[in-house]
Coordinates of C-alpha atoms in Angstrom, one line a residue:
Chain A
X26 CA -41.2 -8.7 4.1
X27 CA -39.5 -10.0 0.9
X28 CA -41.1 -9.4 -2.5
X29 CA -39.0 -10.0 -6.2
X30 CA -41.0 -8.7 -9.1
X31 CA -39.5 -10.8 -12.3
X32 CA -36.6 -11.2 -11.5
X33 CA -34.1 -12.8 -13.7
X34 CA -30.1 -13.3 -13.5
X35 CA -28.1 -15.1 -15.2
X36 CA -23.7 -15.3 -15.0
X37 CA -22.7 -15.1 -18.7
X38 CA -24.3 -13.2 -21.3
X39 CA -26.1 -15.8 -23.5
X40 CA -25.9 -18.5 -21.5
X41 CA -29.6 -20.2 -19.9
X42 CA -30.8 -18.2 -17.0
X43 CA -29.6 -18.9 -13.4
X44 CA -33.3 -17.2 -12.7
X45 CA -36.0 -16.6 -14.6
X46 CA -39.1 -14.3 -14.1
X47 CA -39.5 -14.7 -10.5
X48 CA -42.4 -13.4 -8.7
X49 CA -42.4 -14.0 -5.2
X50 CA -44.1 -12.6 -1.6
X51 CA -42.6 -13.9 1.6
X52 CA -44.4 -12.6 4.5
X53 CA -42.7 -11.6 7.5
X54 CA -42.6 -14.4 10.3
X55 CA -42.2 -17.2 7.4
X56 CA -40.3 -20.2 7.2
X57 CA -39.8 -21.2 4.2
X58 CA -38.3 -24.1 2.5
X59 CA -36.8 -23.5 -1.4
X60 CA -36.3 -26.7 -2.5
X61 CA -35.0 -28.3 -6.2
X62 CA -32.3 -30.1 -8.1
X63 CA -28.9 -29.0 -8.3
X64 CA -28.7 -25.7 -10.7
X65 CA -32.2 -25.3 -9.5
X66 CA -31.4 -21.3 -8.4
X67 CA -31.7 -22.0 -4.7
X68 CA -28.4 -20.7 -4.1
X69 CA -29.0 -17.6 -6.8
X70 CA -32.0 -16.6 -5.1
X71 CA -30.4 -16.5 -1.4
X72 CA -27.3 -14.6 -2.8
X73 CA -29.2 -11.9 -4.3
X74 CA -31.2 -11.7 -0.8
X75 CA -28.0 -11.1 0.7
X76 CA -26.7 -8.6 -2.4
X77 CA -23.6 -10.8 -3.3
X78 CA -24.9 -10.6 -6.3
X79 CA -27.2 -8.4 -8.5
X80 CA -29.9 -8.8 -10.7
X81 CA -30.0 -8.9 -14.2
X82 CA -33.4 -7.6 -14.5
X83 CA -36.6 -6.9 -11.9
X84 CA -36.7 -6.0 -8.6
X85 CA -36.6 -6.9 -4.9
X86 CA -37.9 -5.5 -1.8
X87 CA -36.6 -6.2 1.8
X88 CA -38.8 -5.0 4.4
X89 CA -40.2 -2.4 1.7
X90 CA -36.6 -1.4 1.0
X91 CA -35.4 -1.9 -3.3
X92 CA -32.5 -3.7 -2.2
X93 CA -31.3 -4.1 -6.5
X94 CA -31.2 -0.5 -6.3
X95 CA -29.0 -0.3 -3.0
X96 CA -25.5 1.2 -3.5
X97 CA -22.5 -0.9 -2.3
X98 CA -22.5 1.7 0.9
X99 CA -25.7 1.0 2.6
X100 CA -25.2 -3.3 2.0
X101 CA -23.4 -3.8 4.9
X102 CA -26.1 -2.5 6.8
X103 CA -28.6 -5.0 5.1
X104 CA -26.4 -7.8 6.1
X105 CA -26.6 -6.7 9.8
X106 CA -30.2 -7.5 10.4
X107 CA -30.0 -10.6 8.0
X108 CA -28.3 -14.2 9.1
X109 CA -26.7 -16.1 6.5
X110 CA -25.2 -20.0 7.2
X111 CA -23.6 -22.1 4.4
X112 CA -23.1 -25.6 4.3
X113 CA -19.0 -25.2 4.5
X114 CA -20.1 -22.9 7.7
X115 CA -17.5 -20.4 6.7
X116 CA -16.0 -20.6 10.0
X117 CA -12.5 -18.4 11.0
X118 CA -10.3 -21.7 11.9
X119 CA -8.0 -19.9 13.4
X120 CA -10.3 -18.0 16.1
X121 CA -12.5 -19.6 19.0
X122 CA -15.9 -20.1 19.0
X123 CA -16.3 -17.6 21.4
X124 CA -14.2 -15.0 19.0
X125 CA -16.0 -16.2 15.9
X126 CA -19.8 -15.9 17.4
X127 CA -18.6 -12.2 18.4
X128 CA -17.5 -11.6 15.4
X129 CA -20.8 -9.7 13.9
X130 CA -20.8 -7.9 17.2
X131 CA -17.5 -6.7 17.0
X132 CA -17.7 -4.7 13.5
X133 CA -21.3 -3.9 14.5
X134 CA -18.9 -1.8 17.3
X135 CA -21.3 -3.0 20.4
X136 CA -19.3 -3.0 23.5
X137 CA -17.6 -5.7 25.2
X138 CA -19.8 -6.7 28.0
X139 CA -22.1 -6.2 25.9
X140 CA -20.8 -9.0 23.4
X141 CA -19.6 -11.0 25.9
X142 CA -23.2 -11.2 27.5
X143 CA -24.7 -12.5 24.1
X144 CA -22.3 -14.7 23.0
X145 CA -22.5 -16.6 25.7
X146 CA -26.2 -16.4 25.5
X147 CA -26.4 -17.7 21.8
X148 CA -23.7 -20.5 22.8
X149 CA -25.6 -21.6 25.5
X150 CA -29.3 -21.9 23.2
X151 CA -27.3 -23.8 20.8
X152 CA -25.4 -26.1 23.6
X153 CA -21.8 -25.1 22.8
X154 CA -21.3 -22.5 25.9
X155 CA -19.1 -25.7 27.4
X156 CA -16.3 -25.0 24.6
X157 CA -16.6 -21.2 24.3
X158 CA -12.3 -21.3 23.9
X159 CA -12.6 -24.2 21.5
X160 CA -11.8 -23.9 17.9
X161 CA -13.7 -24.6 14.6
X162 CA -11.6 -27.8 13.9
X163 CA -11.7 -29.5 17.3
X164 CA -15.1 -29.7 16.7
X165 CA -17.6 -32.7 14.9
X166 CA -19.6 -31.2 11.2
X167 CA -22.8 -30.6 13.6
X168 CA -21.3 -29.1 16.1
X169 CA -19.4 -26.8 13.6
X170 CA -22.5 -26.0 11.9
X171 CA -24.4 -24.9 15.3
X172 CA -21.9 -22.2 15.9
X173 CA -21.8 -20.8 12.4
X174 CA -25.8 -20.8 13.5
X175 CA -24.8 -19.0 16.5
X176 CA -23.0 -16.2 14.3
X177 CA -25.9 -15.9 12.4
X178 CA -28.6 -15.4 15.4
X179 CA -26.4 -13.4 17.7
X180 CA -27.5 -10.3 15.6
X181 CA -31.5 -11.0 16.7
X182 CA -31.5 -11.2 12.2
X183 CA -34.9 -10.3 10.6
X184 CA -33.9 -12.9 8.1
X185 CA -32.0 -15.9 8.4
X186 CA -30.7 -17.2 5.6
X187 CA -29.2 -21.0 5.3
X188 CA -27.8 -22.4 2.1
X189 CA -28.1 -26.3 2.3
X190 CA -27.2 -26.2 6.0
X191 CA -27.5 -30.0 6.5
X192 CA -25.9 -30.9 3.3
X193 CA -23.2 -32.9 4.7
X194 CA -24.6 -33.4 8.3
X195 CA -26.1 -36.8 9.6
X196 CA -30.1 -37.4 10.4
X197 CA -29.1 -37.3 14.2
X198 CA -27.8 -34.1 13.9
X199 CA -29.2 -32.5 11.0
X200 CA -32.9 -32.9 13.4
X201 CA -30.8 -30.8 16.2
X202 CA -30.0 -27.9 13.2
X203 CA -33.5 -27.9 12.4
X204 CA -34.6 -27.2 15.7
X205 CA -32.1 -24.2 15.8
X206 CA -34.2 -23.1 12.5
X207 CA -37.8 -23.6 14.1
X208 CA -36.1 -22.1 17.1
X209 CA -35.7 -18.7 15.5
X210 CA -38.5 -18.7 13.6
X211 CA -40.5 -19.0 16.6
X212 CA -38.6 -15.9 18.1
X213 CA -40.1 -13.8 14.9
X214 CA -37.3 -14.2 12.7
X215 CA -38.2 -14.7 9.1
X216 CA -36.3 -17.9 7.7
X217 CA -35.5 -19.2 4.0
X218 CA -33.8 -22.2 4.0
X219 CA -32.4 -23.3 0.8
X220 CA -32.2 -27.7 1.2
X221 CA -33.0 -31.2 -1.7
X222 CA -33.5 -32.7 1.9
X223 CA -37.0 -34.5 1.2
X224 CA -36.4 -35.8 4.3
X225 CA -36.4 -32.8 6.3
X226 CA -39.7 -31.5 4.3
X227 CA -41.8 -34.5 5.6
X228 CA -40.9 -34.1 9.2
X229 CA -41.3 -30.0 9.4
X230 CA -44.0 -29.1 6.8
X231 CA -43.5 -25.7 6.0
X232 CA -44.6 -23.3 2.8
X233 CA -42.2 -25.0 0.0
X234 CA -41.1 -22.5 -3.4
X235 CA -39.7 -25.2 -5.5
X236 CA -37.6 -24.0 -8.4
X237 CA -35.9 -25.8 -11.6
X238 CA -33.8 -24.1 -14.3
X239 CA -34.4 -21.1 -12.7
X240 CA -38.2 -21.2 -12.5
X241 CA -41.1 -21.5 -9.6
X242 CA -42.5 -24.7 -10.8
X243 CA -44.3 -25.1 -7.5
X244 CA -45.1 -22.5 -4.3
X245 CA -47.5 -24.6 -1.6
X246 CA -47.9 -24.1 1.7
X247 CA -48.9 -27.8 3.3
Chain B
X24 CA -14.4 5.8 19.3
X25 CA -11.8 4.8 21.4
X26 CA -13.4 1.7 21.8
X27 CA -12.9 1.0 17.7
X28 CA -9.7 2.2 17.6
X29 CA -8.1 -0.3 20.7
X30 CA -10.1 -3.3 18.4
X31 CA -8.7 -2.0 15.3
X32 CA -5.1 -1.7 16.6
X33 CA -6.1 -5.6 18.4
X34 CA -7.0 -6.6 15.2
X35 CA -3.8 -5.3 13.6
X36 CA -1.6 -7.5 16.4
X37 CA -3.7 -10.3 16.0
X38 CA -3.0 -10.4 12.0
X39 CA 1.1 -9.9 12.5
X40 CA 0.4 -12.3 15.2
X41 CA -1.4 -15.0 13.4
X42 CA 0.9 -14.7 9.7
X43 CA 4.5 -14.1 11.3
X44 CA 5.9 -15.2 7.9
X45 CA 3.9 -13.6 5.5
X46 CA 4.4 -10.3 8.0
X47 CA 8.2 -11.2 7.9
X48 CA 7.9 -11.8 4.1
X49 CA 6.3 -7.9 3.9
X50 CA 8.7 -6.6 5.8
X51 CA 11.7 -8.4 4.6
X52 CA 10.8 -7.2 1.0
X53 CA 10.5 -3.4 2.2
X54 CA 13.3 -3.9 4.0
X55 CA 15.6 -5.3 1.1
X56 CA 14.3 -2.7 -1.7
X57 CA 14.8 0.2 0.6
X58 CA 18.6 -0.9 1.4
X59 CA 19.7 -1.3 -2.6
X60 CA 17.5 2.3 -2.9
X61 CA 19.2 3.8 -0.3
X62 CA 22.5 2.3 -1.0
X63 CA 22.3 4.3 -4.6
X64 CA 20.7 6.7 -3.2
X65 CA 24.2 7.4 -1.0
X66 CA 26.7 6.6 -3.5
X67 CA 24.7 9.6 -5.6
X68 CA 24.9 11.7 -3.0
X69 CA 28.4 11.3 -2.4
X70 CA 29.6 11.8 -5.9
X71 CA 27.3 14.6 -6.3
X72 CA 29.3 16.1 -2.6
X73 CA 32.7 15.1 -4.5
X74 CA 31.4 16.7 -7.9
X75 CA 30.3 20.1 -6.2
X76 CA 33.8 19.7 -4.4
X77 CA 35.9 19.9 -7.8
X78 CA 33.3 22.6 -8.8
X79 CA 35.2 25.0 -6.8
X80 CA 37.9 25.1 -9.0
X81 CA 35.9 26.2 -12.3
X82 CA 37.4 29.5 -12.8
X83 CA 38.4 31.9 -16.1
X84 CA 41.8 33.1 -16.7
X85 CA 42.0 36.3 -18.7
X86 CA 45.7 36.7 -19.8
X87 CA 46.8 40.3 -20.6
X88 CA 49.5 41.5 -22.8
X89 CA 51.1 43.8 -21.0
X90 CA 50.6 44.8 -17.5
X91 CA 47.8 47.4 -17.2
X92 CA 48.0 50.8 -15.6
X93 CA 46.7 50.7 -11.7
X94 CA 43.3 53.0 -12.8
X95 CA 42.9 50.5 -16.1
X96 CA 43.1 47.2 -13.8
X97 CA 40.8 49.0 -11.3
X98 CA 38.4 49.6 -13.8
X99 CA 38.6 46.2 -15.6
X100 CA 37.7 44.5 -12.1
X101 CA 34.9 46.8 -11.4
X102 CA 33.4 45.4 -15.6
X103 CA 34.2 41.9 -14.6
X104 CA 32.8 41.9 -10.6
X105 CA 29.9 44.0 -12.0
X106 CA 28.9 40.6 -14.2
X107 CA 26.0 38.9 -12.6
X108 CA 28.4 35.3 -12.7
X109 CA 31.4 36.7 -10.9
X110 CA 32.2 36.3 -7.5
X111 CA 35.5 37.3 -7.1
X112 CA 38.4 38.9 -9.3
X113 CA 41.8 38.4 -8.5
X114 CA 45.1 40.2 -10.6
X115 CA 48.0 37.9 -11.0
X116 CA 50.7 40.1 -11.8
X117 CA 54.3 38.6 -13.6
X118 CA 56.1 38.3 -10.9
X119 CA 53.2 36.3 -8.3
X120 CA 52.5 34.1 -11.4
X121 CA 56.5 33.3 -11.6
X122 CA 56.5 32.7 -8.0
X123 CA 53.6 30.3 -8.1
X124 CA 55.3 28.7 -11.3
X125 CA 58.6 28.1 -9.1
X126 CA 56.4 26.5 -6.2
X127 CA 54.6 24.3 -8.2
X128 CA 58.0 23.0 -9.8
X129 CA 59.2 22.5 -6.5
X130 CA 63.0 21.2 -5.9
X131 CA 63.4 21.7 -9.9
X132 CA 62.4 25.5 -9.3
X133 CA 66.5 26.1 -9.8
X134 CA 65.7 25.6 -13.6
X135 CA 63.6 29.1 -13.6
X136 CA 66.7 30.6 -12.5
X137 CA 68.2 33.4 -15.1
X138 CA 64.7 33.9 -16.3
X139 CA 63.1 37.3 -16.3
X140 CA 59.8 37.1 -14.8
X141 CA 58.4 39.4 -17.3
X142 CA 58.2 36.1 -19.8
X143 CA 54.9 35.0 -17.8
X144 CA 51.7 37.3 -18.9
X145 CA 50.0 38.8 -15.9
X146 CA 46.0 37.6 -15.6
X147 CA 43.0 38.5 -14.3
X148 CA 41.5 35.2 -12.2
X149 CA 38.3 35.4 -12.2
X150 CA 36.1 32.9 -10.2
X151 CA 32.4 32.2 -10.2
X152 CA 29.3 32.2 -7.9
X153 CA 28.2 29.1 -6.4
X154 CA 24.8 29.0 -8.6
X155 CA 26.9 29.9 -11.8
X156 CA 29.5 27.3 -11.6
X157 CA 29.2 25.4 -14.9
X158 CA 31.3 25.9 -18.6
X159 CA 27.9 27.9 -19.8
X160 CA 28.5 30.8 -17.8
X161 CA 32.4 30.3 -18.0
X162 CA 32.0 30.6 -21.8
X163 CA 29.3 33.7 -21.8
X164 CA 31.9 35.4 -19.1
X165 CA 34.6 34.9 -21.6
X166 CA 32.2 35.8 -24.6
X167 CA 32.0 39.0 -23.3
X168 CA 35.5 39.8 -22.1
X169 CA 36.5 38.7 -25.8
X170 CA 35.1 42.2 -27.0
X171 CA 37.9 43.6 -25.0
X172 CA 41.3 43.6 -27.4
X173 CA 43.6 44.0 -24.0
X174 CA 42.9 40.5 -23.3
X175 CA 44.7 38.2 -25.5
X176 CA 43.7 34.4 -24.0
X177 CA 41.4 32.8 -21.9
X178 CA 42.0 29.4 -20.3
X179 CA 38.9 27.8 -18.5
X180 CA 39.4 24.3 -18.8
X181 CA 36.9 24.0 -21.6
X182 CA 37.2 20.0 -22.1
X183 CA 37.7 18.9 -19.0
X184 CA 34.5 21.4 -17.9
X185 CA 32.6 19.5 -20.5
X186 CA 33.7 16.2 -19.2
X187 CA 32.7 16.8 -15.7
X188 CA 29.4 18.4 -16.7
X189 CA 28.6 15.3 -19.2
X190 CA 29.5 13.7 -15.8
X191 CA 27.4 15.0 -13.7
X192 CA 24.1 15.2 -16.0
X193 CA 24.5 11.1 -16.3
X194 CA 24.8 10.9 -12.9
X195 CA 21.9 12.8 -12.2
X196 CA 20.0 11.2 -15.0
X197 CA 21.2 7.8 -14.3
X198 CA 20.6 8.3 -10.5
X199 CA 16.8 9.5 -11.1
X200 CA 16.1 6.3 -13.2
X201 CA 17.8 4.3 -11.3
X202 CA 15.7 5.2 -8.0
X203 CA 12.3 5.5 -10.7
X204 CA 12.8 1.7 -11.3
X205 CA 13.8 0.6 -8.0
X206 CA 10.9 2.4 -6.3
X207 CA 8.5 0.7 -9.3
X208 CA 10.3 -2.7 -8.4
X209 CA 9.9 -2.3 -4.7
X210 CA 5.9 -1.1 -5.1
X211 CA 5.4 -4.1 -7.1
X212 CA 7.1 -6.8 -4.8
X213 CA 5.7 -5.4 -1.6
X214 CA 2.4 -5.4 -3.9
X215 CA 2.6 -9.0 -4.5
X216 CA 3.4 -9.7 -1.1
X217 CA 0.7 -8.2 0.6
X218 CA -1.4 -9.9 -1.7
X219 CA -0.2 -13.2 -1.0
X220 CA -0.7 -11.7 3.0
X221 CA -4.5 -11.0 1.9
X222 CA -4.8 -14.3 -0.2
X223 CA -4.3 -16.4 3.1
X224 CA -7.1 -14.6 4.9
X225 CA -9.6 -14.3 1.7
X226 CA -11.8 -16.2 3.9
X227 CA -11.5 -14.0 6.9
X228 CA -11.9 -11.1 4.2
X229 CA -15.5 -12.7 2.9
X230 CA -16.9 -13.9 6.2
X231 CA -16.1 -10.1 7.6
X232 CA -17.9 -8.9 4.4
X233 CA -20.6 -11.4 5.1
X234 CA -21.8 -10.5 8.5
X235 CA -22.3 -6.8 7.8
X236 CA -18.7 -5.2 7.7
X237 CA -18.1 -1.9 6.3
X238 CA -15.3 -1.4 3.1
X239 CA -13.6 0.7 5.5
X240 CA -14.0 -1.2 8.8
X241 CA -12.3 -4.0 6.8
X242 CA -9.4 -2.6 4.5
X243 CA -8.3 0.0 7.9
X244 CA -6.5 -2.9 9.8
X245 CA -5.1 -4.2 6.8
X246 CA -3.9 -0.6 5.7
X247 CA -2.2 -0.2 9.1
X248 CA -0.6 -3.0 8.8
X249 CA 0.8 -2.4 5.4
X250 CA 2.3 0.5 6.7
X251 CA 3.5 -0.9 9.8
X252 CA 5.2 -3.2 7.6
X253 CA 6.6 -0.5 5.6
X254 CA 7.9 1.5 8.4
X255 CA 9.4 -1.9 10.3
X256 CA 11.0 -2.6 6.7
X257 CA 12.2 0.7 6.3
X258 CA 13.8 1.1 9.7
X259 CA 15.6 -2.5 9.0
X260 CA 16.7 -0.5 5.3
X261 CA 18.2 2.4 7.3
X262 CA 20.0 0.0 9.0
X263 CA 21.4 -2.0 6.8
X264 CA 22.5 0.7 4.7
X265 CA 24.3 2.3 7.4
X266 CA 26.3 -1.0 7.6
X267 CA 26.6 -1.2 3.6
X268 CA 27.8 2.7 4.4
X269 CA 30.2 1.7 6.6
X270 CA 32.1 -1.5 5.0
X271 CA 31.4 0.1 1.1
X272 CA 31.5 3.6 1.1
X273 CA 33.3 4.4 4.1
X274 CA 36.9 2.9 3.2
X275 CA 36.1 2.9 -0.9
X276 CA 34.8 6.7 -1.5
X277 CA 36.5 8.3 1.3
X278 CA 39.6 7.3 -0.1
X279 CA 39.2 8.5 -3.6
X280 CA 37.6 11.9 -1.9
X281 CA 40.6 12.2 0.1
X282 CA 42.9 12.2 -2.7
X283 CA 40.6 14.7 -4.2
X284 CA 40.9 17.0 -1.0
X285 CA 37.1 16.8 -0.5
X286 CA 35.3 16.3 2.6
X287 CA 33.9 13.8 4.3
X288 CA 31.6 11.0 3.1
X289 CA 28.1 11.8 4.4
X290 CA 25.1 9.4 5.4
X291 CA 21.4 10.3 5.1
X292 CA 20.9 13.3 7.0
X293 CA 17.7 12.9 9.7
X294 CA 15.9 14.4 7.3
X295 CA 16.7 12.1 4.6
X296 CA 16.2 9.5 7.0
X297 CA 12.5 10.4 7.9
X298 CA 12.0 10.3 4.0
X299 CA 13.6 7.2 4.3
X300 CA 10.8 6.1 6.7
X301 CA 8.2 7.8 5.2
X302 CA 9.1 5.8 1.6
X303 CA 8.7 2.7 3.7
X304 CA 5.2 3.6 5.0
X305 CA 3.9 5.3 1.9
X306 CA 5.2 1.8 0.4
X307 CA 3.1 -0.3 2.0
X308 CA 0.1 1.8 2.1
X309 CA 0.1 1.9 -2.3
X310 CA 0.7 -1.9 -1.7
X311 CA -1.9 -2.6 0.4
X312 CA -4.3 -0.2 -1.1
X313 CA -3.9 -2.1 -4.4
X314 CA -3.7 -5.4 -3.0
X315 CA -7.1 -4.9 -1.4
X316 CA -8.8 -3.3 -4.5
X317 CA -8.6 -7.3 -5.8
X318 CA -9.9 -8.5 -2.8
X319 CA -12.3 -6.8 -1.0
X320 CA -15.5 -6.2 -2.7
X321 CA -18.8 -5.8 -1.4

């Protein structure tokens, strides 16, 4: 499913690598957790997953496609069979959650009833189809975070990707986002969740790729 | 297809919708730019109308030393009409040329009195095609009629022809720069604006980039909309010049052109109006365009 054959990046010429001489094979079906201090590379690693950033050196396959070779054209396509939450959520404030969910949908050009049908679906597995005309800020953290969930899992994603998703979230709540997680997984959906949430770790053992200063220091699978 | 194009045009509403000042801002910007260019733009084109008005009068006068036999003069007008320049010749014998002295002195025409009208030279008038109307082809006209000895002087308004073509050149010069820098100006504030429009929805810009949207998909709505802008602004220009027209260049030009005997003072023809328009559009596609260059990038 996702294979980087040494891979390196790093921002500024000269400056320490943000990744260094990655090799990695995540099968497809995975959860994953990437796990390691701040400046670590988690966030690198999910952003060239997601092409927002290239490469310096190596190369990456998604679904047996060389994604560092992939013109600017074709990424948009990538990002419609892969999920991506942050910990800010990235939410539009200024649209509802109904309008925010359908979002993908919409420039994916799938028709109304069509959206409508699984928006509300995708509310409903995530327990927000009560405030479908709500928006972003009338809502708690958690609650925010579920629907940026929502956005991401509303396309059916091969690959969900979530950059410290509980980062700011409570236990309480931060157990419900999981579920959301383990939730898609189940459903086939490969997941790489980037977290320092020890925590988290113990209560859902999963195959952990721990990284520091840009290198795998440690790739087990409990 | 039809489906894409209703959400694009949704999408465009929603945007003026949700930013009503920045989409004011936009518009205001076109709007102002476009009334100080067309304002120029019609006091040109009125001096220009006044200019080609007093361009009428260029004309050469060929004075004769004595009055020429009727088969000489016929032949002299058939040379001169023959030249590529001349559109009409007319022969001003002595005695037309002292009544036309006597009307022009009007109630002091009593002090011609006693005067044989033989003291005035008769003249050939010769005036010139529209497309030739300028000192050059007054001075090649008289160049040539110079080789003839029968013709001792020719008057043709030499200074005052230079003045008014020195004239004229500035103010079609002056005029071009003028609307150059204005145009640059305009591009570059409606530029900046629709930045600032974009910079208030970077987030919407990165999130649509995020989940899987095409370049196109999202810099369309956002190019519609500059050019709605542009052709909202533009329509408020045309209107606001039209009122500059009316309290400026109605009562200040018309005057000075009706002292001139010239015609009317024009606005923009439709024409010129639909350029008008167009400007406006074109405006705020280039500033969108490179507005969005900075801020989309996938």
């Amino acid at each position: 499913m996702i294979q980087l054959y040494n891979v390196c990046k790093s921002y500024q010429k000269d400056s320490s690598s943000a990744l260094h001489n990655l090799n990695l094979k995540i099968p497809k079906g995975d959860f994953v957790y990437i796990t390691g201090p701040s400046g670590a590379g988690k966030s690198t690693l999910l952003k060239l997953l997601y092409c927002a950033e290239k490469p310096n050196r190596g190369q990456i396959l998604v679904n047996g496609q060389n994604i560092t070779r992939m013109g600017s054209r074709h990424i948009p396509y990538l990002r419609r069979r892969t999920g991506i939450v942050f910990q800010d959520f990235k939410l539009l404030e200024n649209r509802t959650l109904f309008e925010n969910v359908a979002f993908p949908l919409e420039i994916q050009g799938k028709k109304r009833y069509e959206i409508s049908n699984k928006v509300y679906q995708t509310l409903k597995h995530v327990g927000l189809h009560g405030k479908l005309h709500k928006y972003p800020l009338q809502l708690s953290g958690g609650e925010q975070q579920r629907v940026a969930i929502a956005r991401a899992l509303v396309i059916d994603p091969l690959i969900l990707l979530a950059d410290e998703p509980t980062g700011n979230l409570d236990i309480d709540v931060t157990l419900d986002i999981f579920d959301l997680f383990k939730g898609a997984n189940a459903r086939g959906t490969t997941v790489l969740l980037a977290t320092h949430n020890r925590e988290m770790i113990r209560r859902f053992p999963r195959r952990v790729i721990a990284l520091d200063q840009g290198k795998l220091v440690e790739d087990f699978t409990p | 297809m039809l489906d894409q194009t209703v959400y694009l045009c949704r999408r465009v509403l929603r945007n003026i919708r949700q930013s009503p000042v920045l989409c004011s801002a936009a518009i205001g910007t076109v709007a102002v730019a476009l009334t100080i260019l067309t304002f120029f733009a019609l006091i040109v084109v009125n001096v220009q109308l006044l200019a080609s008005h007093w361009s009428e009068d260029i004309q050469v006068v060929a004075y004769l030393d004595n009055a020429p036999q009727p088969t000489r003069l016929k032949e002299w007008r058939k040379l001169i009409e023959d030249m590529p320049e001349v559109a009409r010749v007319t022969y001003v014998d002595s005695e037309e040329a002292m009544r036309r002295f006597s009307t022009r002195l009007g109630p002091d025409s009593d002090l011609l009195e006693g005067f044989d009208a033989e003291i005035l030279p008769a003249s050939l008038e010769i005036s010139f095609k529209a497309e030739h109307r300028s000192r050059k082809a007054a001075e090649a006209v008289v160049a040539r009629l110079k080789q003839n000895p029968d013709f001792s002087e020719f008057s043709y308004g030499q200074d005052w022809l230079e003045r008014f073509e020195s004239f004229l050149d500035m103010l079609r010069i002056g005029g071009g720069v003028l609307g150059v820098f204005l145009l640059f100006a305009a591009l570059f504030i409606v530029g900046n604006t629709i930045k600032l429009t974009l910079y208030a929805r970077r987030d919407e810009l990165e999130i649509m980039s995020l989940v899987g949207a095409t370049s196109l998909f999202i810099k369309t709505p956002f190019l519609l909309e500059g050019a709605l802008h542009g052709a909202m602004g533009a329509l408020i220009a045309l209107g606001g010049s039209f009122a500059l027209f009316q309290i400026f260049l109605q009562r200040g030009l018309a005057s000075l052109l009706l002292v001139s005997g010239g015609g009317q003072v024009v606005f923009l023809a439709w024409h010129q109006q639909l350029l008008l328009i167009a400007t406006g559009i074109i405006l705020g596609l280039i500033g969108s365009i490179l507005s969005l260059r900075k801020f989309v990038r996938i």
